[in-house]
XYZ file of C-alpha atoms in Angstrom:
768
model
C -9.581 -52.492 97.728
C -12.256 -54.924 98.993
C -15.684 -55.705 97.536
C -18.548 -54.805 99.858
C -19.358 -58.325 100.894
C -22.617 -57.637 102.749
C -24.518 -56.315 99.751
C -22.961 -58.902 97.458
C -23.899 -61.825 99.719
C -27.459 -60.583 100.141
C -27.805 -60.228 96.359
C -26.355 -63.677 95.717
C -28.636 -65.196 98.357
C -31.674 -63.632 96.678
C -30.526 -64.984 93.314
C -30.024 -68.473 94.816
C -33.538 -68.408 96.276
C -35.008 -67.282 92.930
C -33.015 -69.990 91.123
C -34.408 -72.673 93.438
C -37.945 -71.440 92.779
C -37.425 -71.366 89.014
C -35.932 -74.878 88.818
C -38.574 -76.372 91.097
C -41.703 -74.514 89.959
C -41.330 -73.363 86.350
C -43.022 -75.599 83.762
C -41.215 -75.537 80.417
C -43.179 -75.860 77.171
C -41.658 -76.323 73.718
C -44.398 -76.741 71.090
C -45.006 -73.813 68.751
C -48.771 -73.620 69.353
C -48.319 -70.731 71.797
C -47.043 -68.689 68.880
C -50.320 -69.107 66.990
C -52.928 -66.333 67.324
C -55.999 -67.084 69.422
C -58.386 -66.084 66.642
C -61.496 -63.949 66.780
C -64.106 -65.732 64.644
C -65.689 -68.993 65.831
C -64.222 -71.076 63.004
C -60.762 -69.618 63.663
C -60.933 -70.603 67.328
C -62.124 -74.094 66.378
C -59.291 -74.506 63.893
C -56.618 -73.317 66.308
C -57.974 -75.500 69.085
C -57.782 -78.459 66.687
C -54.138 -77.684 65.928
C -53.310 -77.429 69.619
C -55.411 -80.155 71.240
C -57.108 -82.295 68.564
C -56.979 -86.125 68.697
C -54.615 -86.129 65.727
C -51.959 -84.897 68.171
C -52.090 -88.315 69.874
C -51.403 -90.352 66.729
C -48.026 -91.949 66.092
C -46.998 -93.548 62.808
C -44.689 -96.564 63.071
C -42.702 -98.229 60.304
C -40.627 -101.421 60.565
C -37.822 -101.438 57.997
C -35.072 -103.854 56.901
C -35.526 -107.599 56.484
C -38.010 -109.252 54.098
C -41.782 -108.785 53.959
C -42.495 -111.992 55.883
C -40.177 -111.137 58.794
C -41.541 -107.602 58.962
C -45.119 -108.903 58.966
C -44.334 -111.379 61.743
C -42.678 -108.662 63.807
C -45.633 -106.336 63.159
C -48.073 -108.960 64.459
C -46.007 -109.636 67.589
C -45.508 -105.937 68.319
C -49.218 -105.184 67.824
C -50.184 -107.922 70.263
C -47.770 -106.579 72.900
C -48.763 -102.944 72.462
C -52.487 -103.629 72.798
C -51.885 -104.608 76.421
C -50.224 -101.278 77.246
C -52.057 -98.740 79.463
C -50.142 -96.001 77.626
C -51.988 -96.618 74.339
C -55.660 -96.388 73.422
C -55.427 -97.748 69.872
C -53.037 -100.030 67.992
C -53.686 -101.154 64.399
C -51.579 -102.864 61.765
C -54.233 -103.786 59.174
C -54.449 -107.462 60.191
C -57.939 -109.044 60.133
C -57.576 -109.705 63.842
C -57.935 -105.962 64.291
C -61.655 -106.372 63.546
C -62.799 -106.920 67.118
C -66.381 -107.883 67.979
C -67.976 -105.158 70.108
C -71.121 -106.450 71.885
C -72.824 -103.038 71.798
C -72.209 -102.493 68.104
C -73.185 -106.080 67.289
C -76.467 -105.516 69.114
C -77.166 -102.346 67.073
C -75.837 -103.604 63.733
C -79.198 -103.438 61.968
C -79.721 -99.812 63.010
C -76.279 -98.470 62.124
C -74.932 -100.741 59.379
C -75.084 -99.325 55.816
C -77.438 -100.945 53.313
C -80.203 -101.767 55.820
C -83.451 -101.266 53.937
C -86.545 -103.365 53.178
C -85.064 -104.823 49.964
C -82.121 -106.245 51.931
C -84.508 -108.832 53.450
C -86.023 -110.039 50.202
C -85.651 -113.681 49.173
C -83.110 -112.781 46.497
C -80.964 -110.652 48.819
C -81.006 -113.250 51.576
C -80.080 -115.994 49.121
C -77.067 -114.007 47.848
C -75.929 -113.365 51.417
C -76.189 -117.060 52.362
C -74.228 -118.143 49.292
C -71.522 -115.608 50.156
C -71.286 -117.044 53.690
C -70.842 -120.507 52.169
C -67.945 -119.267 50.047
C -66.315 -117.770 53.153
C -66.667 -121.115 54.979
C -64.936 -122.915 52.097
C -61.981 -120.467 52.086
C -58.576 -121.905 53.181
C -58.316 -119.265 55.907
C -61.314 -119.229 58.295
C -63.237 -115.998 58.612
C -62.923 -114.238 62.018
C -66.721 -113.878 61.841
C -67.477 -117.604 61.484
C -69.007 -117.708 64.970
C -71.510 -114.988 64.016
C -73.074 -116.927 61.143
C -76.252 -118.052 62.964
C -77.043 -114.566 64.299
C -75.820 -112.600 61.280
C -76.128 -114.571 58.031
C -76.421 -111.291 56.113
C -72.879 -110.370 57.224
C -74.135 -106.944 58.333
C -71.637 -106.664 61.157
C -68.547 -107.473 59.109
C -69.799 -105.242 56.272
C -70.227 -102.419 58.754
C -66.733 -102.869 60.215
C -65.051 -103.084 56.853
C -66.865 -99.962 55.665
C -65.458 -98.173 58.699
C -61.844 -98.941 57.902
C -60.772 -95.553 56.631
C -57.366 -97.104 56.007
C -58.705 -99.520 53.373
C -56.524 -97.820 50.794
C -53.382 -98.859 52.664
C -51.504 -101.590 50.862
C -51.595 -105.015 52.579
C -49.001 -107.734 52.227
C -48.493 -110.845 54.342
C -51.738 -109.938 56.122
C -50.590 -106.550 57.495
C -50.130 -102.999 56.251
C -46.982 -102.514 54.247
C -45.758 -99.759 51.972
C -46.604 -100.111 48.297
C -42.935 -100.547 47.451
C -42.785 -103.331 50.069
C -39.867 -101.924 52.064
C -41.622 -101.338 55.399
C -44.454 -102.667 57.583
C -46.771 -100.001 58.977
C -48.543 -99.582 62.316
C -50.825 -96.865 63.674
C -50.734 -96.061 67.414
C -52.812 -93.617 69.459
C -51.545 -92.531 72.868
C -53.729 -91.846 75.871
C -51.639 -88.791 76.717
C -52.117 -85.625 74.687
C -49.549 -84.683 72.083
C -48.446 -81.683 74.161
C -47.817 -83.756 77.313
C -44.174 -84.177 76.427
C -42.990 -86.135 79.471
C -45.717 -88.723 78.825
C -44.976 -88.747 75.095
C -41.282 -89.312 75.801
C -42.214 -92.259 78.035
C -44.363 -93.714 75.219
C -41.539 -93.399 72.690
C -39.111 -95.109 75.053
C -41.663 -97.884 75.686
C -42.187 -98.456 71.945
C -38.462 -98.684 71.293
C -37.938 -101.062 74.238
C -40.756 -103.411 73.168
C -39.483 -103.424 69.608
C -35.925 -104.186 70.733
C -37.111 -107.126 72.848
C -39.036 -108.656 69.947
C -36.457 -107.957 67.250
C -33.727 -109.779 69.194
C -30.917 -108.307 67.072
C -32.494 -109.477 63.810
C -31.489 -106.200 62.157
C -34.914 -104.600 61.760
C -35.343 -100.882 62.486
C -38.293 -98.970 63.939
C -39.181 -95.499 62.651
C -41.635 -93.446 64.706
C -43.184 -90.169 63.588
C -46.017 -87.909 64.684
C -46.775 -84.866 66.879
C -45.443 -86.563 70.025
C -42.104 -87.209 68.323
C -41.987 -83.623 67.088
C -42.709 -82.236 70.539
C -40.082 -84.355 72.266
C -37.438 -83.599 69.645
C -38.294 -79.888 69.648
C -37.801 -79.803 73.403
C -34.460 -81.571 73.063
C -33.274 -79.221 70.305
C -34.351 -76.101 72.170
C -32.819 -77.345 75.435
C -29.509 -78.277 73.786
C -29.162 -75.106 71.752
C -30.220 -72.863 74.634
C -27.544 -74.388 76.847
C -24.856 -74.426 74.160
C -25.477 -70.926 72.874
C -25.720 -69.553 76.425
C -22.329 -70.995 77.315
C -20.693 -69.737 74.122
C -22.258 -66.286 74.503
C -21.252 -66.110 78.171
C -17.671 -67.002 77.281
C -17.625 -64.342 74.568
C -18.981 -61.688 76.925
C -16.489 -62.609 79.625
C -13.613 -62.412 77.145
C -14.831 -59.094 75.756
C -15.344 -57.490 79.168
C -11.961 -58.631 80.415
C -10.302 -57.358 77.220
C -12.038 -53.993 77.565
C -11.336 -53.419 81.280
C -8.764 -56.019 82.496
C -10.557 -56.240 85.855
C -12.006 -59.646 86.816
C -14.556 -58.390 89.411
C -16.341 -56.564 86.565
C -17.375 -59.975 85.222
C -19.251 -60.687 88.442
C -20.662 -57.170 88.654
C -21.987 -57.401 85.083
C -23.500 -60.851 85.660
C -25.563 -59.828 88.696
C -28.135 -57.589 86.892
C -28.300 -60.103 84.034
C -29.058 -63.070 86.291
C -31.588 -60.969 88.159
C -33.305 -60.125 84.871
C -33.471 -63.757 83.728
C -34.773 -65.126 87.029
C -37.351 -62.423 87.684
C -38.587 -62.642 84.082
C -39.019 -66.424 84.398
C -40.818 -66.120 87.749
C -43.226 -63.458 86.528
C -44.076 -65.450 83.366
C -44.702 -68.609 85.405
C -46.982 -66.708 87.797
C -48.925 -64.988 84.998
C -49.092 -67.763 82.366
C -48.566 -70.907 84.463
C -45.682 -72.008 82.215
C -42.619 -70.793 80.358
C -41.972 -71.489 76.686
C -38.551 -72.700 75.591
C -38.363 -69.952 72.959
C -39.049 -67.364 75.673
C -36.277 -68.831 77.794
C -33.944 -68.950 74.804
C -34.764 -65.305 74.215
C -33.161 -64.753 77.614
C -29.858 -65.228 75.813
C -30.601 -61.968 74.023
C -30.715 -60.191 77.367
C -26.978 -60.895 77.558
C -26.527 -58.311 74.850
C -28.993 -55.758 76.224
C -28.989 -55.746 80.013
C -25.184 -55.840 80.030
C -25.310 -52.355 78.541
C -26.354 -50.917 81.897
C -23.267 -51.977 83.915
C -21.015 -51.342 80.887
C -22.117 -47.687 80.834
C -21.157 -47.471 84.490
C -17.801 -49.225 84.043
C -16.710 -46.953 81.183
C -17.789 -43.705 82.851
C -16.109 -44.335 86.222
C -13.497 -41.721 87.215
C -10.820 -41.819 89.905
C -12.081 -38.610 91.446
C -15.768 -39.540 91.535
C -17.698 -42.006 93.797
C -19.368 -44.899 91.981
C -22.850 -43.820 93.016
C -22.254 -40.293 91.725
C -21.181 -41.705 88.351
C -24.357 -43.768 88.200
C -26.457 -40.693 89.029
C -24.740 -38.727 86.258
C -25.692 -41.260 83.573
C -29.001 -42.384 85.110
C -31.164 -39.686 83.535
C -30.121 -40.793 80.053
C -30.153 -44.472 80.956
C -33.604 -44.226 82.515
C -35.066 -42.553 79.439
C -33.561 -45.275 77.243
C -35.005 -48.045 79.454
C -38.494 -46.521 79.508
C -38.642 -45.999 75.758
C -37.282 -49.518 75.114
C -39.956 -50.985 77.388
C -42.639 -49.203 75.379
C -41.631 -51.284 72.365
C -42.370 -54.460 74.334
C -45.638 -53.195 75.712
C -46.857 -53.672 72.135
C -46.433 -57.445 72.485
C -48.676 -57.576 75.564
C -51.681 -56.630 73.410
C -51.236 -59.319 70.737
C -53.367 -62.406 70.019
C -50.315 -64.674 70.397
C -49.930 -66.055 73.914
C -46.299 -66.869 73.158
C -45.557 -63.315 72.061
C -47.356 -61.888 75.095
C -45.196 -64.133 77.261
C -42.059 -63.110 75.398
C -43.008 -59.438 75.751
C -43.655 -59.772 79.492
C -40.409 -61.700 79.997
C -38.347 -59.072 78.179
C -40.150 -56.121 79.754
C -39.718 -57.543 83.255
C -36.104 -58.469 82.586
C -35.150 -55.029 81.277
C -36.768 -53.238 84.213
C -35.153 -55.631 86.703
C -31.700 -55.204 85.158
C -32.052 -51.412 85.077
C -33.269 -51.126 88.679
C -30.663 -53.517 90.091
C -27.960 -51.680 88.157
C -29.134 -48.381 89.597
C -29.920 -49.381 93.188
C -27.709 -52.370 93.990
C -24.743 -52.416 91.626
C -23.005 -49.288 93.028
C -23.276 -50.819 96.513
C -21.057 -53.807 95.688
C -18.119 -51.666 94.575
C -15.319 -51.092 97.070
C -15.242 -47.688 98.740
C -13.156 -45.846 97.763
C -12.758 -47.354 94.289
C -9.994 -46.735 91.769
C -11.363 -47.881 88.412
C -9.046 -49.540 85.887
C -8.214 -47.598 82.767
C -10.496 -48.795 79.917
C -8.562 -50.276 77.017
C -8.805 -49.110 73.412
C -8.909 -45.387 74.162
C -6.226 -44.524 71.599
C -8.202 -46.044 68.732
C -11.407 -44.403 69.921
C -9.666 -41.017 70.096
C -8.850 -41.356 66.416
C -12.501 -42.261 65.711
C -13.683 -39.090 67.406
C -11.539 -36.996 65.098
C -12.482 -38.872 61.893
C -16.225 -39.411 61.708
C -16.453 -39.334 57.930
C -16.104 -43.114 57.357
C -19.155 -44.250 59.348
C -21.174 -41.531 57.631
C -20.133 -42.780 54.209
C -20.795 -46.413 55.183
C -24.287 -45.597 56.459
C -25.093 -43.503 53.388
C -24.018 -46.340 51.076
C -25.959 -48.950 53.055
C -29.074 -46.787 53.151
C -28.990 -46.239 49.370
C -28.382 -49.950 48.677
C -31.119 -51.021 51.094
C -33.707 -48.626 49.741
C -32.888 -49.600 46.158
C -33.132 -53.306 47.038
C -36.488 -52.925 48.750
C -37.946 -50.874 45.897
C -36.685 -52.993 43.004
C -36.679 -56.542 44.391
C -39.398 -58.928 43.207
C -38.978 -61.241 46.213
C -41.731 -61.072 48.855
C -40.775 -59.015 51.904
C -42.874 -60.998 54.442
C -43.232 -64.700 55.211
C -46.459 -65.637 57.057
C -46.096 -69.441 56.926
C -46.056 -70.656 60.551
C -44.295 -73.851 59.429
C -41.093 -71.833 58.971
C -40.939 -71.420 62.758
C -40.477 -75.156 63.373
C -37.186 -76.098 65.097
C -37.255 -79.564 63.531
C -34.832 -80.618 60.787
C -36.299 -80.791 57.294
C -35.300 -84.455 56.956
C -37.553 -85.397 59.884
C -40.500 -83.456 58.448
C -39.969 -85.061 55.042
C -39.890 -88.516 56.641
C -43.229 -87.781 58.337
C -44.725 -86.589 55.045
C -43.683 -89.790 53.282
C -45.070 -91.988 56.067
C -48.407 -90.182 55.944
C -48.594 -90.842 52.218
C -48.421 -94.582 52.951
C -51.150 -94.377 55.600
C -53.664 -92.143 53.882
C -54.219 -89.843 50.936
C -56.171 -87.367 53.081
C -54.754 -83.877 53.390
C -55.048 -82.555 56.965
C -54.539 -79.018 55.685
C -57.957 -79.020 53.969
C -61.079 -79.484 56.098
C -64.824 -79.142 56.021
C -66.412 -77.669 59.148
C -69.940 -78.612 60.233
C -71.463 -77.009 63.335
C -74.552 -77.904 65.343
C -76.264 -77.371 68.679
C -75.729 -80.996 69.718
C -74.338 -84.264 68.304
C -77.674 -85.251 66.772
C -77.920 -82.047 64.751
C -74.322 -82.588 63.619
C -75.130 -86.135 62.471
C -78.261 -84.977 60.622
C -76.279 -82.292 58.800
C -73.604 -84.870 58.028
C -76.273 -87.127 56.488
C -77.641 -84.220 54.473
C -74.140 -83.546 53.141
C -73.684 -87.198 52.204
C -77.043 -87.231 50.404
C -76.166 -84.038 48.522
C -72.841 -85.480 47.355
C -74.490 -88.737 46.251
C -76.951 -86.771 44.130
C -74.385 -84.364 42.682
C -71.548 -86.034 40.713
C -69.754 -82.687 40.348
C -69.628 -82.224 44.117
C -68.664 -85.847 44.731
C -65.729 -85.531 42.334
C -64.468 -82.489 44.261
C -65.180 -83.615 47.825
C -64.037 -87.109 48.791
C -64.594 -87.518 52.532
C -65.553 -89.848 55.374
C -68.344 -88.378 57.494
C -69.327 -89.066 61.126
C -72.774 -90.236 59.962
C -71.019 -92.959 57.947
C -70.139 -94.485 61.323
C -73.075 -93.447 63.501
C -76.400 -92.582 61.810
C -78.575 -89.998 63.524
C -81.433 -91.139 65.791
C -83.836 -90.118 63.033
C -82.044 -92.294 60.462
C -81.861 -95.250 62.864
C -85.636 -95.093 63.325
C -86.096 -95.114 59.557
C -83.977 -98.291 59.394
C -86.013 -99.838 62.207
C -89.165 -99.323 60.173
C -87.572 -101.198 57.254
C -86.938 -104.318 59.362
C -89.414 -107.126 58.554
C -91.684 -108.718 61.159
C -90.889 -112.194 62.464
C -93.361 -114.033 60.239
C -92.334 -112.300 56.995
C -88.611 -112.734 57.668
C -89.041 -116.422 58.514
C -90.884 -117.071 55.246
C -88.302 -115.226 53.141
C -85.426 -116.951 54.896
C -86.878 -120.448 54.323
C -87.256 -119.729 50.615
C -83.710 -118.301 50.442
C -82.307 -121.483 52.039
C -83.782 -123.770 49.373
C -81.005 -125.900 47.877
C -78.406 -124.699 50.414
C -76.848 -127.035 53.038
C -78.216 -125.202 56.083
C -80.491 -126.743 58.751
C -84.049 -125.387 58.896
C -83.599 -123.785 62.348
C -79.979 -122.717 61.800
C -80.843 -119.019 61.670
C -83.442 -118.773 64.445
C -81.034 -116.462 66.411
C -81.029 -114.141 63.376
C -84.844 -113.957 63.348
C -84.924 -113.311 67.090
C -82.364 -110.503 66.908
C -84.151 -108.794 64.031
C -87.293 -108.807 66.195
C -85.341 -107.337 69.105
C -83.799 -104.668 66.854
C -87.302 -103.500 65.894
C -87.820 -102.424 69.523
C -84.382 -101.120 70.475
C -84.015 -97.460 71.536
C -81.711 -95.773 68.975
C -77.982 -95.795 69.768
C -77.075 -92.384 71.181
C -73.817 -90.519 70.649
C -72.913 -90.903 74.339
C -73.438 -94.696 74.197
C -71.459 -94.964 70.949
C -68.503 -93.230 72.628
C -68.215 -96.210 74.976
C -67.794 -98.596 72.030
C -65.224 -99.288 69.326
C -66.673 -96.273 67.526
C -65.002 -93.866 69.950
C -61.682 -93.488 68.140
C -63.423 -92.805 64.829
C -66.027 -90.386 66.165
C -63.647 -88.397 68.350
C -61.340 -87.901 65.373
C -64.096 -85.797 63.789
C -66.630 -84.601 66.385
C -65.764 -82.145 69.182
C -67.687 -80.232 71.802
C -66.876 -76.530 71.643
C -67.549 -73.804 74.195
C -71.009 -72.966 72.872
C -71.741 -75.604 70.206
C -70.652 -78.915 68.712
C -68.634 -79.163 65.536
C -67.174 -81.711 63.159
C -63.901 -81.284 61.263
C -63.773 -83.481 58.164
C -60.414 -83.876 56.335
C -60.635 -83.950 52.541
C -59.069 -86.979 50.860
C -57.676 -85.236 47.789
C -57.436 -81.559 46.944
C -56.501 -80.591 43.404
C -57.967 -77.074 43.340
C -58.665 -75.446 46.731
C -60.339 -72.406 45.189
C -62.751 -74.603 43.236
C -63.731 -76.458 46.418
C -64.186 -73.188 48.289
C -66.427 -71.812 45.542
C -68.497 -75.017 45.427
C -68.995 -75.143 49.199
C -70.034 -71.491 49.392
C -72.509 -71.926 46.514
C -74.043 -75.301 47.425
C -73.487 -76.096 51.108
C -74.788 -73.260 53.308
C -74.291 -75.173 56.572
C -70.734 -76.251 55.747
C -67.503 -74.223 55.779
C -64.318 -75.007 53.889
C -61.086 -74.412 55.819
C -57.623 -74.333 54.308
C -55.550 -74.777 57.470
C -52.305 -73.429 56.072
C -54.073 -70.497 54.418
C -56.155 -69.717 57.498
C -53.177 -69.721 59.849
C -51.076 -67.689 57.418
C -53.969 -65.236 57.175
C -54.110 -64.926 60.941
C -50.352 -64.386 61.097
C -50.626 -61.766 58.345
C -53.440 -60.014 60.203
C -51.358 -60.022 63.350
C -48.421 -58.555 61.464
C -50.570 -55.698 60.247
C -51.943 -55.112 63.736
C -48.451 -55.209 65.210
C -47.121 -52.737 62.667
C -49.955 -50.400 63.592
C -49.194 -50.841 67.294
C -45.488 -50.285 66.661
C -46.360 -47.040 64.905
C -48.455 -46.050 67.920
C -45.560 -47.038 70.209
C -43.164 -44.918 68.173
C -45.526 -41.982 68.568
C -45.556 -42.537 72.324
C -41.754 -42.789 72.306
C -41.548 -39.466 70.514
C -43.780 -37.825 73.131
C -41.700 -39.275 75.990
C -38.463 -38.186 74.324
C -39.923 -34.729 73.783
C -40.773 -34.519 77.473
C -37.518 -36.139 78.643
C -35.214 -34.109 76.387
C -37.216 -30.905 76.620
C -37.214 -30.303 72.873
C -39.120 -31.728 69.902
C -36.098 -31.082 67.685
C -33.831 -33.096 69.988
C -36.406 -35.895 70.116
C -36.582 -36.086 66.308
C -32.792 -35.885 66.033
C -32.595 -38.860 68.412
C -35.032 -40.991 66.400
C -33.868 -40.226 62.830
C -30.621 -42.275 62.940
C -32.536 -45.243 64.376
C -35.073 -45.100 61.551
C -32.174 -45.047 59.097
C -30.555 -48.025 60.860
C -33.774 -50.078 60.760
C -34.239 -49.298 57.064
C -30.667 -50.408 56.368
C -31.156 -53.554 58.462
C -34.281 -54.574 56.554
C -32.484 -54.008 53.273
C -29.492 -56.118 54.295
C -31.804 -58.938 55.487
C -33.588 -58.814 52.149
C -30.260 -58.933 50.302
C -29.370 -62.028 52.339
C -32.549 -63.742 51.136
C -34.428 -63.479 54.445
C -38.219 -63.199 54.105
C -39.308 -61.326 57.224
C -41.601 -63.026 59.735
C -43.024 -62.228 63.159
C -39.737 -62.774 64.913
C -37.844 -60.460 62.583
C -40.441 -57.849 63.490
C -39.947 -58.484 67.222
C -36.200 -58.242 66.698
C -36.523 -54.922 64.909
C -38.401 -53.650 67.961
C -35.420 -54.686 70.067
C -33.115 -52.925 67.598
C -35.278 -49.839 68.046
C -34.750 -49.961 71.808
C -31.020 -50.618 71.581
C -30.506 -47.956 68.940
C -32.453 -45.458 71.026
C -30.081 -46.099 73.918
C -27.096 -45.456 71.644
C -28.631 -42.308 70.209
C -29.478 -40.899 73.650
C -25.950 -41.413 74.967
C -24.323 -40.059 71.829
C -26.577 -37.006 72.155
C -25.962 -36.257 75.868
C -25.367 -32.561 76.470
C -24.768 -32.712 80.200
C -21.439 -34.486 79.720
C -18.340 -33.369 81.574
C -15.172 -32.599 79.696
C -13.707 -35.826 78.382
C -17.009 -37.704 78.681
C -17.305 -37.972 74.879
C -14.454 -40.478 74.792
C -15.862 -42.444 77.745
C -19.301 -42.519 76.108
C -17.832 -43.747 72.835
C -15.972 -46.465 74.734
C -19.111 -47.575 76.581
C -21.210 -47.699 73.433
C -18.476 -49.474 71.473
C -18.248 -52.207 74.111
C -22.068 -52.377 74.224
C -22.302 -52.730 70.454
C -19.541 -55.355 70.293
C -21.057 -57.445 73.077
C -24.610 -57.207 71.747
C -23.668 -57.864 68.123
C -21.452 -60.777 69.223
C -24.155 -62.430 71.318
C -26.776 -62.107 68.602
C -24.352 -63.323 65.937
C -23.969 -66.488 68.024
C -27.742 -66.726 68.229
C -27.929 -66.400 64.426
C -25.976 -69.661 64.134
C -28.865 -71.569 65.754
C -30.688 -74.239 63.746
C -33.939 -73.096 65.365
C -35.521 -70.703 62.833
C -36.952 -68.426 65.520
C -33.595 -67.939 67.250
C -31.803 -67.617 63.905
C -34.214 -64.874 62.824
C -33.826 -62.974 66.090
C -30.056 -63.343 66.152
C -29.399 -62.323 62.564
C -31.767 -59.356 62.677
C -30.443 -57.886 65.912
C -26.783 -58.504 65.048
C -27.216 -56.564 61.804
C -29.449 -53.976 63.457
C -26.979 -53.267 66.280
C -24.145 -52.651 63.827
C -26.364 -50.349 61.774
C -27.602 -48.532 64.872
C -24.067 -47.967 66.145
C -22.869 -46.626 62.801
C -25.939 -44.453 62.217
C -26.148 -42.934 65.696
C -22.413 -42.275 65.778
C -22.309 -40.840 62.262
C -25.250 -38.470 62.863
C -24.452 -37.574 66.480
C -22.942 -34.342 67.771
C -20.666 -36.208 70.171
C -17.577 -34.273 69.151
C -19.196 -31.183 67.725
């Protein structure tokens, strides 16, 4: 008995070619942003774009621990100096005064953009106070970094402007650098040039930071902690990659052991693997061609195909007879198998219409994989069997014969589970659904908690709460920002609720700059006031002639535009708030403290017509909840379509309903058991229940076959028992994953498969 080597070699060659293409062309992505909805309203799209691509994704938080404050401060200074020379980084700050760099463009425009520039600032009294303050700075034991600017800027406008821009002023300083309030770590803020989702580049940055730190530390015992979106992305990729590989190997070993135990024929392992590998490779290729990338969760979901696509060859293996050619056996079960495949695919067509790119990708991957596995099982698998073929006797037939005669126990089990599940769902006070997208994160809670604590040291702002300002261009945005600032200054109630830094605090609008220009004194008036202010002070008469000249020049400067400001030190601050959208410009302003979100929302709606309040967590959860409702509606529509197809395929509405009823019972029982286990259902539980629907439908169709030959009932029970064991085993392994998405899928399907097997067997007429 020899395997037909020609067909087998051609199939293996095709798989090798597809594997080469996948490994060389497929781009793997691991962040969870693909599993966020795209949004329909303008503010939803802006918010989701900010989550995916905003500048905050490029920020890394660094903390130097161990050692004393002085050694940490020294190491912070050395590391900052080294990192500022790196082409990988666009911003490095540690709170040291040296961070206040002198930008020629901003120095030139200081009297148009610095706060406090008004006519009274150039009075004799104001100038005298400014000059006395400069004297005090000159007498200080540590020289001011702005000492060289004294002749051109005796008012200190430039340093006042820079210090007003330091949004991190609230960060505790010790030994001249940022340190935590408890004094156990020195803090640094780094911004990468690469986006937070460019994981290869982010991994290179993290390696560079660790290497530079190690060189400077020289085994002194200090430690470097790094946190931020780049760290999360790199670690997520590592977790997904490791668990996908590990779980795949464990699941493959389990399947191999199960198949060998069931049939004791080694070639079956190869025969079963061929449709599965075809499904995985074709699914990956199609997703890459359609979406331009493949998500790690989608690839990990390929593990689940182990427990689904294997059903097709298992049905063939169990139904083979000594007196019947392999192809004839396949034809005898194909009508039922085909109907099961088509109806299962309908469940995944639902995902192709969602607002989640990740779910559309997952749906396409699964749909393509199922069709590929079914077609290769039908057209190619029979061709690799030897001719003639004497199939091995399936094992476990004695036990299954007893099961056929005693069907009462699965009926009682399903009845008890259905009653318990329904009672639990009706009486439980726990929420059934969980719409918080944060629960999908594959990162350990300890890492997320570490990031939260670091962010508390850097800022009190809450990135989950934002104000949205929109405008036709940057100037309109800046004008509306100024109007908001003026409103808050005039309304103590609003100011107490809304503590924010606005883009106009950094760059005034052109209109406001012109107002400041008009407040600048002429040369003669300024000279007179300055001479009076210098009376009794140890300054030479002509010491501040550069100041008078630059004030005169400022009176004739064209206002500083947004485009020009983006080429200055202002860039990092402006780009953190202002973005250009598809049809308009917008600014996202994080709130510093939020005690009562509803109170802020009410205030904004009542008093600020051109401003929107966004609660990021609430908005995203709302979008996820909306998607869930839409998906449930689409699933209901899909079930209706399934019923029509079953009606047509089975030739009877009664038979179609009889096929679906046990599956509905199984899904109800599955949801109840999940609820009893403390699982709050999310999107991926819902997707998994759709898979349970498809698997259960396959079981119900085979248990309900009427065209069976004599003795086929036992063969069918064997096939479905092996299918259920393999599928439940694979998904139970998946349920052990630390990745919440894979855990949810694995646990749901493992429970659902057991329930589907019991329900379809208990309510079938297989031995009637």
